[in-house]
Tab-separated table of C-alpha atoms and ligand atoms in Angstrom:
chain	number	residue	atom	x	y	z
A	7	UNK	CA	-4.168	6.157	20.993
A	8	UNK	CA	-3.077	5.348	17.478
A	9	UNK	CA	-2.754	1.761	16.379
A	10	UNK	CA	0.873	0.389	17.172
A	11	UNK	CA	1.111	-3.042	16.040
A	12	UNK	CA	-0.294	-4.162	12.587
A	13	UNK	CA	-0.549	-7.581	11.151
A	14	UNK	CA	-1.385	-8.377	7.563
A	15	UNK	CA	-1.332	-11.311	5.765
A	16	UNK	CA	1.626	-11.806	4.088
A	17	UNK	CA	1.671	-9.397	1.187
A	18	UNK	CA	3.080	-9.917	-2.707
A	19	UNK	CA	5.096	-7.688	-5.025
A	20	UNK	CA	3.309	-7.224	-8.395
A	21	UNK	CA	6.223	-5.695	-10.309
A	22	UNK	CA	9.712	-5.615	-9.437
A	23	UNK	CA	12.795	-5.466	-11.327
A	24	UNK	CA	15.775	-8.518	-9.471
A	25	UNK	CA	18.180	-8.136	-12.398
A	26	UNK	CA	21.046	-10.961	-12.847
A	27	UNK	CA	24.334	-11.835	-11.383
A	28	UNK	CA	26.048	-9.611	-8.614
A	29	UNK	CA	23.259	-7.311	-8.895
A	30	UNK	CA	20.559	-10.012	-8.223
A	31	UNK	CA	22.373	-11.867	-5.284
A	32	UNK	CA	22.642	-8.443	-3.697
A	33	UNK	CA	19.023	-7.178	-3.954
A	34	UNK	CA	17.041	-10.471	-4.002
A	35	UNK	CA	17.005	-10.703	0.191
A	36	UNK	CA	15.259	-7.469	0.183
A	37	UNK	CA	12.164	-8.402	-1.744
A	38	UNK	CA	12.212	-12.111	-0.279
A	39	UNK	CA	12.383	-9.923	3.673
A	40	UNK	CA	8.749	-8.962	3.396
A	41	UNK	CA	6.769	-10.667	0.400
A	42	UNK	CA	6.106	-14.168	-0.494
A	43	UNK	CA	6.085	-13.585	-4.015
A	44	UNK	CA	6.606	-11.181	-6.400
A	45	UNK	CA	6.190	-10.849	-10.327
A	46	UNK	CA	10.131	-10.971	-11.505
A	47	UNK	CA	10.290	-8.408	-15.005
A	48	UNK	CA	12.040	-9.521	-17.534
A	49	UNK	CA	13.601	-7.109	-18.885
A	50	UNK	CA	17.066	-8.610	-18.872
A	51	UNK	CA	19.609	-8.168	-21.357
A	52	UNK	CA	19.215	-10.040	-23.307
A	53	UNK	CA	15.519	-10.410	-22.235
A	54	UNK	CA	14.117	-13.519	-21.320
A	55	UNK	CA	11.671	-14.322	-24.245
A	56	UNK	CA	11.931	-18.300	-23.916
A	57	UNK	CA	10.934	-21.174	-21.712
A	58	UNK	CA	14.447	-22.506	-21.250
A	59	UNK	CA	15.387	-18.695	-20.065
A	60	UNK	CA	12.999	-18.186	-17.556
A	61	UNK	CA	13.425	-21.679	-16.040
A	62	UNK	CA	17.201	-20.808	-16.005
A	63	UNK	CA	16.516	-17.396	-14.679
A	64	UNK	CA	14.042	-18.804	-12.264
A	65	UNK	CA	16.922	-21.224	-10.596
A	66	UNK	CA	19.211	-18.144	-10.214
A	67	UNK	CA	16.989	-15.990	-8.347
A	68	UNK	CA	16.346	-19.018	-6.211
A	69	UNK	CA	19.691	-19.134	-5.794
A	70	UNK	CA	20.416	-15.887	-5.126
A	71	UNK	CA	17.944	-15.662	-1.798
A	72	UNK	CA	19.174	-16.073	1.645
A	73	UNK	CA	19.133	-19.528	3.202
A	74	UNK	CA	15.713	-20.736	4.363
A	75	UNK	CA	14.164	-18.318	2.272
A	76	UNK	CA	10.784	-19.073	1.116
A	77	UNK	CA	10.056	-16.842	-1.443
A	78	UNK	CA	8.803	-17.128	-4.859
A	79	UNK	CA	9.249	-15.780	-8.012
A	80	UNK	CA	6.256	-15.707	-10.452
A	81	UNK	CA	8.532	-14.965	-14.235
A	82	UNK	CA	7.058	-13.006	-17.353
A	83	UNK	CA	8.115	-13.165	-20.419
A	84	UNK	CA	9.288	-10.328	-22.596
A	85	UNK	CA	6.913	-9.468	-25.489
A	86	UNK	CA	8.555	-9.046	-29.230
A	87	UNK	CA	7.551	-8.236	-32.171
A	88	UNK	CA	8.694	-11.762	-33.511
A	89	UNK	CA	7.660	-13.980	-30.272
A	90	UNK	CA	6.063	-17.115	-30.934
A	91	UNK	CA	2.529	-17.275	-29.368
A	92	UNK	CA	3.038	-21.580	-28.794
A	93	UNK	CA	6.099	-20.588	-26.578
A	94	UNK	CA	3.871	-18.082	-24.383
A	95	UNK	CA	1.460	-20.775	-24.041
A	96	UNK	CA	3.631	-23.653	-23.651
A	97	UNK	CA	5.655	-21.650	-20.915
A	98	UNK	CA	2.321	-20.715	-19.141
A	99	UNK	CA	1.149	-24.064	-19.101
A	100	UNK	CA	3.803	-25.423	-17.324
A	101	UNK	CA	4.201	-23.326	-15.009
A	102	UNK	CA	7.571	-21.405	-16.303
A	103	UNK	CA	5.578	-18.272	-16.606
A	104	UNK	CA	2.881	-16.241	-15.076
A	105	UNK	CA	2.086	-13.241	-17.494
A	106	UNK	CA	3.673	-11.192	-20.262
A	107	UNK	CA	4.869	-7.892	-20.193
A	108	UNK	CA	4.503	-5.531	-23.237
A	109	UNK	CA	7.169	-2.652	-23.644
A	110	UNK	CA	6.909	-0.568	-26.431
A	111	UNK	CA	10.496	-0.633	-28.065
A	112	UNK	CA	12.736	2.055	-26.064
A	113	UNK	CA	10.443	3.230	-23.664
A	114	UNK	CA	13.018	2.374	-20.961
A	115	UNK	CA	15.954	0.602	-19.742
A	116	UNK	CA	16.624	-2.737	-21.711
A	117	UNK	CA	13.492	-1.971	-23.581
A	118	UNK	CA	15.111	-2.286	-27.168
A	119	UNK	CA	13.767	-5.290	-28.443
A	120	UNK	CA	10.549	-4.441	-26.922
A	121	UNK	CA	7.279	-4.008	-29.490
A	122	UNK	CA	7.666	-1.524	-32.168
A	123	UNK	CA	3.532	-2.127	-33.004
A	124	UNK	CA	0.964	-3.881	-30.765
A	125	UNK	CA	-1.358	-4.331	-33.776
A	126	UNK	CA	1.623	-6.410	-35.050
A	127	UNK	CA	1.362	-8.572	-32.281
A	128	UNK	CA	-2.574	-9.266	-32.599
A	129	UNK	CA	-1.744	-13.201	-32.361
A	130	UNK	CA	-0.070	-13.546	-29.206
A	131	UNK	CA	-2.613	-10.829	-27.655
A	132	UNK	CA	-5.673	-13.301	-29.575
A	133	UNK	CA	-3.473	-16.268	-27.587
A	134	UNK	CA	-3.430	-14.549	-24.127
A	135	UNK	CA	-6.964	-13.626	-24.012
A	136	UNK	CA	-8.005	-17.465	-25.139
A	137	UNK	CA	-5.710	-18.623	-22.220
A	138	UNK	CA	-6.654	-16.126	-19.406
A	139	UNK	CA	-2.724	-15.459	-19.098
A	140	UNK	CA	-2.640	-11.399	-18.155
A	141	UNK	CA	-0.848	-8.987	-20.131
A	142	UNK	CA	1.244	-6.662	-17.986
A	143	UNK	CA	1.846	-3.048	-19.811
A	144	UNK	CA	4.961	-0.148	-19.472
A	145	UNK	CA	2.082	2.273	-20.542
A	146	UNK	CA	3.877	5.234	-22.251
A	147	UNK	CA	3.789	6.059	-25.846
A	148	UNK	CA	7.762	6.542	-26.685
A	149	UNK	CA	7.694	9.347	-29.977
A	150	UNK	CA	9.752	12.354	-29.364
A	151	UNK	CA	7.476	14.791	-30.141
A	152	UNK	CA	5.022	13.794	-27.088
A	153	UNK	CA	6.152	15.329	-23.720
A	154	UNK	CA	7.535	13.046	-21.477
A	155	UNK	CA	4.835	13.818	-18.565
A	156	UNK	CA	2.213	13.166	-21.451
A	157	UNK	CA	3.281	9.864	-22.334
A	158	UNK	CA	1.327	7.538	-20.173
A	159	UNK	CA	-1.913	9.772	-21.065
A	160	UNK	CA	-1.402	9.620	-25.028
A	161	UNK	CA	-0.718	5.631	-24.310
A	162	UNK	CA	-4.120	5.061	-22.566
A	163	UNK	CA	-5.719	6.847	-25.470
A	164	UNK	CA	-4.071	5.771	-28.565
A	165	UNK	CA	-3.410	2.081	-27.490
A	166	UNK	CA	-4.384	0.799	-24.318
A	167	UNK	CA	-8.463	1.688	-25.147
A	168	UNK	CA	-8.244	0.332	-28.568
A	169	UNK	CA	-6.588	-2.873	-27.312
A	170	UNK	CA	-9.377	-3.248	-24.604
A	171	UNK	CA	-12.135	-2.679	-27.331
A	172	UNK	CA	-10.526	-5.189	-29.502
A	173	UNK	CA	-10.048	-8.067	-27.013
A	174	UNK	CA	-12.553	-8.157	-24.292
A	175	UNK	CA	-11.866	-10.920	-22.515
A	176	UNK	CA	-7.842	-9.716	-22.284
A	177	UNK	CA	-6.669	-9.450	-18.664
A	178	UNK	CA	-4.699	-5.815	-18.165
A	179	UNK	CA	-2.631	-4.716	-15.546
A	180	UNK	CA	-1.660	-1.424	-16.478
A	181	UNK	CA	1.706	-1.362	-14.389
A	182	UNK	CA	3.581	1.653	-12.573
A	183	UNK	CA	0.348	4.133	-13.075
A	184	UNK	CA	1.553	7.702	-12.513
A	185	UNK	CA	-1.308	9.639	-13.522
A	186	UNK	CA	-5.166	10.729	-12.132
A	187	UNK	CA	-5.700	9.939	-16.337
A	188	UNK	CA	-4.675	6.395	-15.128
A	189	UNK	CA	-6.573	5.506	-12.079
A	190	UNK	CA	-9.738	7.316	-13.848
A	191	UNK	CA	-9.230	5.463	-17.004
A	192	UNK	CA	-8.397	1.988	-14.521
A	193	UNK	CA	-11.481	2.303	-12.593
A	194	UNK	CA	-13.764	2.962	-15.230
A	195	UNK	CA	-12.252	0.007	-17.209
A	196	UNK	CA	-13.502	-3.653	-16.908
A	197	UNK	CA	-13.345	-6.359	-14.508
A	198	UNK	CA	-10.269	-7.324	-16.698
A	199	UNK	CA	-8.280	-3.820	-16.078
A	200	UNK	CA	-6.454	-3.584	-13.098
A	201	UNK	CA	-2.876	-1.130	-12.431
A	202	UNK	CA	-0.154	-1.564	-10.028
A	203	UNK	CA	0.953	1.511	-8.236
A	204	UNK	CA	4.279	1.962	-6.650
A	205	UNK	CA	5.412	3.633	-3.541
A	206	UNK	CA	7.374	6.490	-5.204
A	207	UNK	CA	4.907	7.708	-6.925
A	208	UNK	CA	2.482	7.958	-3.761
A	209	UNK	CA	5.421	9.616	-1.867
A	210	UNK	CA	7.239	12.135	-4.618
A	211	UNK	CA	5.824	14.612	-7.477
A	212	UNK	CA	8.322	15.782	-10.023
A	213	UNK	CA	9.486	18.618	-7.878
A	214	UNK	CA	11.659	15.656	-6.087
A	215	UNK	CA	13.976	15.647	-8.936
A	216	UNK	CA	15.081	19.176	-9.446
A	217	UNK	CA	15.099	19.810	-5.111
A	218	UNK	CA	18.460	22.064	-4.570
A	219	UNK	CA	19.978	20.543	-7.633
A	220	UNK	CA	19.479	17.385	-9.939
A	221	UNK	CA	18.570	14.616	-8.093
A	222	UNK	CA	19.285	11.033	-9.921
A	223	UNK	CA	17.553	8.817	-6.895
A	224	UNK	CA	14.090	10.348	-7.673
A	225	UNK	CA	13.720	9.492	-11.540
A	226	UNK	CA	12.527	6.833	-12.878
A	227	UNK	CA	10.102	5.779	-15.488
A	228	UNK	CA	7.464	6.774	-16.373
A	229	UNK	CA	8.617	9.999	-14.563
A	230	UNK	CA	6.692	11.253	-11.522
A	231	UNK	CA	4.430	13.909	-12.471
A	232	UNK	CA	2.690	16.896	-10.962
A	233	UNK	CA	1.091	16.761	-7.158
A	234	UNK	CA	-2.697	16.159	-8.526
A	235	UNK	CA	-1.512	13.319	-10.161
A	236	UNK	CA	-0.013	11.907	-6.774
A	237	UNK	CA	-2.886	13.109	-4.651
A	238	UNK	CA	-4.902	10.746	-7.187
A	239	UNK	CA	-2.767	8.178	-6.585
A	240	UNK	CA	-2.896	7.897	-3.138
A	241	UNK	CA	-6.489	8.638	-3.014
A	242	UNK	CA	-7.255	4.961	-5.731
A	243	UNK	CA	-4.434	3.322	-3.405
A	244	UNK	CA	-6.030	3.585	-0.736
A	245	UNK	CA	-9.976	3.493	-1.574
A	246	UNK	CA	-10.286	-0.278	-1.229
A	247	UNK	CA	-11.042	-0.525	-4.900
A	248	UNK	CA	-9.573	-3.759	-5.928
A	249	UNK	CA	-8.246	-2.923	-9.583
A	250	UNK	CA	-5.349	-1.087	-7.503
A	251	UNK	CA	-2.697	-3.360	-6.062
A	252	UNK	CA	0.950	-3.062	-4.419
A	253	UNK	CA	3.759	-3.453	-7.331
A	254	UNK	CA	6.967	-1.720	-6.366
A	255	UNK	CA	8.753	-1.215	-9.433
A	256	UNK	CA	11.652	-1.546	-7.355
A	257	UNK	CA	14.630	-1.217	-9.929
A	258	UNK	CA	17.801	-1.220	-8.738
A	259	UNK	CA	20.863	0.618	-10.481
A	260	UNK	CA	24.550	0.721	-8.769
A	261	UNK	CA	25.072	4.042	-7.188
A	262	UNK	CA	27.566	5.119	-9.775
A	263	UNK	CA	25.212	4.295	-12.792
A	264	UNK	CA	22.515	6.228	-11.413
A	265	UNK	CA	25.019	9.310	-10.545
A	266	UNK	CA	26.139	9.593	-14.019
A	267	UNK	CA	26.456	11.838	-17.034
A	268	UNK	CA	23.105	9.463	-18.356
A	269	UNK	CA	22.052	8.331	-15.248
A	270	UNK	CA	19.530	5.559	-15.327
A	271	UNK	CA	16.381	5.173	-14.427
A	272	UNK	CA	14.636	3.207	-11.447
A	273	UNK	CA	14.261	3.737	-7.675
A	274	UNK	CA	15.659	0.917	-5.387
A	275	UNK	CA	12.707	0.539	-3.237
A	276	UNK	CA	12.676	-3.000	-2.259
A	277	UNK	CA	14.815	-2.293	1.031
A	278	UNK	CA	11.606	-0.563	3.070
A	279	UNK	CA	8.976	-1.413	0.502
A	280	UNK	CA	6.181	-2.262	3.184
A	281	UNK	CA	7.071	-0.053	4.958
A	282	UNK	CA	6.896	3.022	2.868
A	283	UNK	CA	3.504	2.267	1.787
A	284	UNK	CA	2.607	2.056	5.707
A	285	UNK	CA	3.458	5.646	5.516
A	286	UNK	CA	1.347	6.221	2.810
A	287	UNK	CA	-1.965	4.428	4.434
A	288	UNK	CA	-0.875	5.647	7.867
A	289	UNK	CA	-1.437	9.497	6.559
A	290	UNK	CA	-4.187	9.456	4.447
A	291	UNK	CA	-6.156	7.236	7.958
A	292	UNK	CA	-6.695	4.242	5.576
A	293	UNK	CA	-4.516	1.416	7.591
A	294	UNK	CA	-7.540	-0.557	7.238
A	295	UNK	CA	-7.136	-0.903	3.859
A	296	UNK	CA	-3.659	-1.955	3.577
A	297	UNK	CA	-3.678	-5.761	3.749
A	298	UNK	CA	-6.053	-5.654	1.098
A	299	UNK	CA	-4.173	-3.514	-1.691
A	300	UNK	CA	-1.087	-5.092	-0.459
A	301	UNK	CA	-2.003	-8.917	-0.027
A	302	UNK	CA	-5.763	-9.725	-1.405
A	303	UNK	CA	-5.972	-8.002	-4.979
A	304	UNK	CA	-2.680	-8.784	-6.615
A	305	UNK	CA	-3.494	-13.075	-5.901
A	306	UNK	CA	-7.399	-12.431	-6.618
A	307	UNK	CA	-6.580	-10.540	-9.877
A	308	UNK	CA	-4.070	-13.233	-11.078
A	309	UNK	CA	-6.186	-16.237	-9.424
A	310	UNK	CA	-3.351	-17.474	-7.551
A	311	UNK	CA	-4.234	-18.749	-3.826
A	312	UNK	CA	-3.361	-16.017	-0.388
A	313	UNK	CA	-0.784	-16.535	1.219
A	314	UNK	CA	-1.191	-17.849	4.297
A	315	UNK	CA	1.778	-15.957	6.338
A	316	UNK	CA	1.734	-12.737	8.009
A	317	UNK	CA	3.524	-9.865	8.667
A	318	UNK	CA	3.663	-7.664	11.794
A	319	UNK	CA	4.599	-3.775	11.378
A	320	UNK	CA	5.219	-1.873	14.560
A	321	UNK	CA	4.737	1.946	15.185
A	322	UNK	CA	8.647	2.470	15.468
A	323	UNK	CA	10.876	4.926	14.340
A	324	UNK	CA	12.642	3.354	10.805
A	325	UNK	CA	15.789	5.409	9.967
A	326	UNK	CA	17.222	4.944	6.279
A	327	UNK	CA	20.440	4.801	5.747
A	328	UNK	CA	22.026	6.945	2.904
A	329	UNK	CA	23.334	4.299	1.138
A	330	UNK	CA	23.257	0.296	1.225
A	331	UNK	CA	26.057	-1.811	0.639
A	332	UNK	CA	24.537	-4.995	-0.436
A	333	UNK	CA	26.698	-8.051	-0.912
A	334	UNK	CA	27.004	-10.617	-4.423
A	335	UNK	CA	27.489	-14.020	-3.401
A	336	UNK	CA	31.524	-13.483	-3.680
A	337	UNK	CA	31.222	-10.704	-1.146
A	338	UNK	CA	31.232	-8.132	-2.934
A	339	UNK	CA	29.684	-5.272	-2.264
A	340	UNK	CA	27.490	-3.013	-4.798
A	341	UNK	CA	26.527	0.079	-3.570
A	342	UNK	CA	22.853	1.503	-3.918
A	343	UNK	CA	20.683	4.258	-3.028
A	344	UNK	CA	17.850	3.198	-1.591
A	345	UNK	CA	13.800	5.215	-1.905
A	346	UNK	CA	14.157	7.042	1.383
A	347	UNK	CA	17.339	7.590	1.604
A	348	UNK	CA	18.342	9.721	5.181
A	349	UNK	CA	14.377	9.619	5.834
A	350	UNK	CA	12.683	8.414	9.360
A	351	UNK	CA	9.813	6.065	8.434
A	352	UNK	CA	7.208	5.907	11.045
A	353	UNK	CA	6.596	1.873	10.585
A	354	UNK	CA	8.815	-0.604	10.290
A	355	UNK	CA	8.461	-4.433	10.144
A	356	UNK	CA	8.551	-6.351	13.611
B	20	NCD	C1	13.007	0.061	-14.890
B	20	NCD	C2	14.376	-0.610	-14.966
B	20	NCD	O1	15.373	0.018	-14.590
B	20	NCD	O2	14.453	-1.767	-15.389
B	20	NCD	N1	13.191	1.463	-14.660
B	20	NCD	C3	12.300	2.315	-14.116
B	20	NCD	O3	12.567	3.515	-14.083
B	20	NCD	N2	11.170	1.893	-13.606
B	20	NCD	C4	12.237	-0.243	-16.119
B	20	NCD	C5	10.799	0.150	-16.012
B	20	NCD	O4	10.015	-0.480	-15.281
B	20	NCD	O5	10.411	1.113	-16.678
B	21	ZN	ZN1	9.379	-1.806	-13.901
């Protein structure tokens, strides 16, 4: 008989996208349901590029999660081209800050005042790598004239091994990895090279999108790409190699911005987060190795302690709903489209 009952130590989120106001009270209880902590983006507009932000930001999320909740949020701070490296350090040693996140400028949403050239930015990178504070990259190169499935590929070569060969001792997580270019490139990196990989892209391959018509709830960015590329995915997810951790990418639009004439981009996974990667593991007969890419290799990566918690999931049937109305602190109601959406899910959290 198949295993029914698993219990992991409590696992993390290593990417995920809580937003502000209505939107954040709404989504927060999702992500604070099944991890302890979770790396909180900051790709807010505007973008939190200072100490006093983040430890304003910080208070709202807290404030945001449901009552007795004891989750928390580990901020980054947005990389510019005209940040100050003594703010990234000051904020990282006190605590306001855990890591940085590089966007190249318009590579996706609220991505404007991201970095135009990462040579340009040589002193905070110098700064980081002195510090041991990791550097968290959206790894797509963003000129028109590359293809959009070709974007993360041109990235690895044109900036991501340069900036390795430069600095060392920098600590990378390559975040969101969509491609086998990725977890190839990843796992033939150094020690200091590490990717996140999120559930959508072990579940869908670009076909998702276009499936009986145009389908908003399956793109994101960077885009899903063809089924080798997923099959890759799932195959570094769940190898036990520790360079590949859980990071959701969970990034919540309403309903109506997604359904739109520009729809954005970002899946809502947070609802069934654990529980879709269950899926994932559960198919490809590598349960074994779930508490590990979910729980162990984010912390050991970072050097932050486990958490001590667990989780149980339970061999039951998990329907989805269609749609989530998730209430803002005034009771309002923002409606979303969650990852999964009308799907059974064969775990679900006990
Ligand atoms: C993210 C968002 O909406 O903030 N969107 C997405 O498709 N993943 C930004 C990002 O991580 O690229
Ligand atoms: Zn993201």
């Amino acid at each position: 008989m198949p295993t029914q009952q698993l219990t992991l130590r409590q696992p993390d989120d290593w990417h995920v996208h809580l937003r502000d106001g209505a939107m954040l009270q709404a989504v927060a209880g999702a992500t604070a349901r099944q991890f302890a902590r979770a790396i909180v983006m900051p790709n807010l507009s505007p973008p939190i590029t200072t100490v006093e932000t983040a430890l304003q930001y910080r208070q709202r999320i807290r404030e945001a999660l449901p009552d007795g909740s004891r989750f928390e949020p580990l901020l980054t701070a947005y990389l510019t081209d005209a940040i100050d490296p003594a703010e990234i350090e000051r904020g990282f040693r006190q605590g306001a800050w855990v890591a940085c996140k590089l966007y190249p400028a318009h590579a996706t949403t609220n991505s404007a005042a991201g970095v135009t050239s990462i040579e340009a930015i040589t002193p905070v990178i110098t700064t980081l790598e002195r510090i041991g504070m990791p550097l968290l990259i959206h790894g797509e190169v963003t000129s028109a004239d590359i293809d959009i499935f070709d974007r993360e590929a041109v990235f690895i070569e044109r900036h991501l091994a340069p900036l390795l060969a430069r600095h060392p001792g920098l600590k990378v997580v390559l975040e969101h990895i969509t491609t086998s270019d990725a977890a190839d490139f990843v796992r033939s990196g150094p020690a200091t090279l590490a990717a996140t990989i999120t559930p959508h892209h072990l579940h869908i391959n670009r076909n998702a999108m276009f499936a009986g018509g145009l389908r908003p709830d399956f793109y994101c960015l960077p885009v899903a790409k063809r089924e080798l590329h997923r099959i890759a995915l799932r195959g570094a997810a769940t190898s036990g190699n520790p360079k590949f951790f859980l990071g959701t990418d969970s990034a919540p639009h309403a309903r109506s911005a997604k359904e739109a004439a520009c729809g954005c981009a970002g899946i809502f996974n947070a609802p069934f987060a654990i529980e879709s990667y269950a899926a994932v593991f559960d198919r490809e007969n590598a349960l074994d190795k779930l508490e590990a890419f979910a729980s162990k290799f984010g912390p050991r990566f970072y050097g932050l302690p486990l958490n001590a918690g667990t989780i149980t999931l339970e061999r039951q049937p998990l329907e989805v709903p269609d749609r989530l109305h998730l209430n803002d602190a005034a009771g309002t109601a923002v409606e979303l489209v969650p990852f999964h959406a009308g799907e059974t899910l064969p775990w679900r959290l006990a």
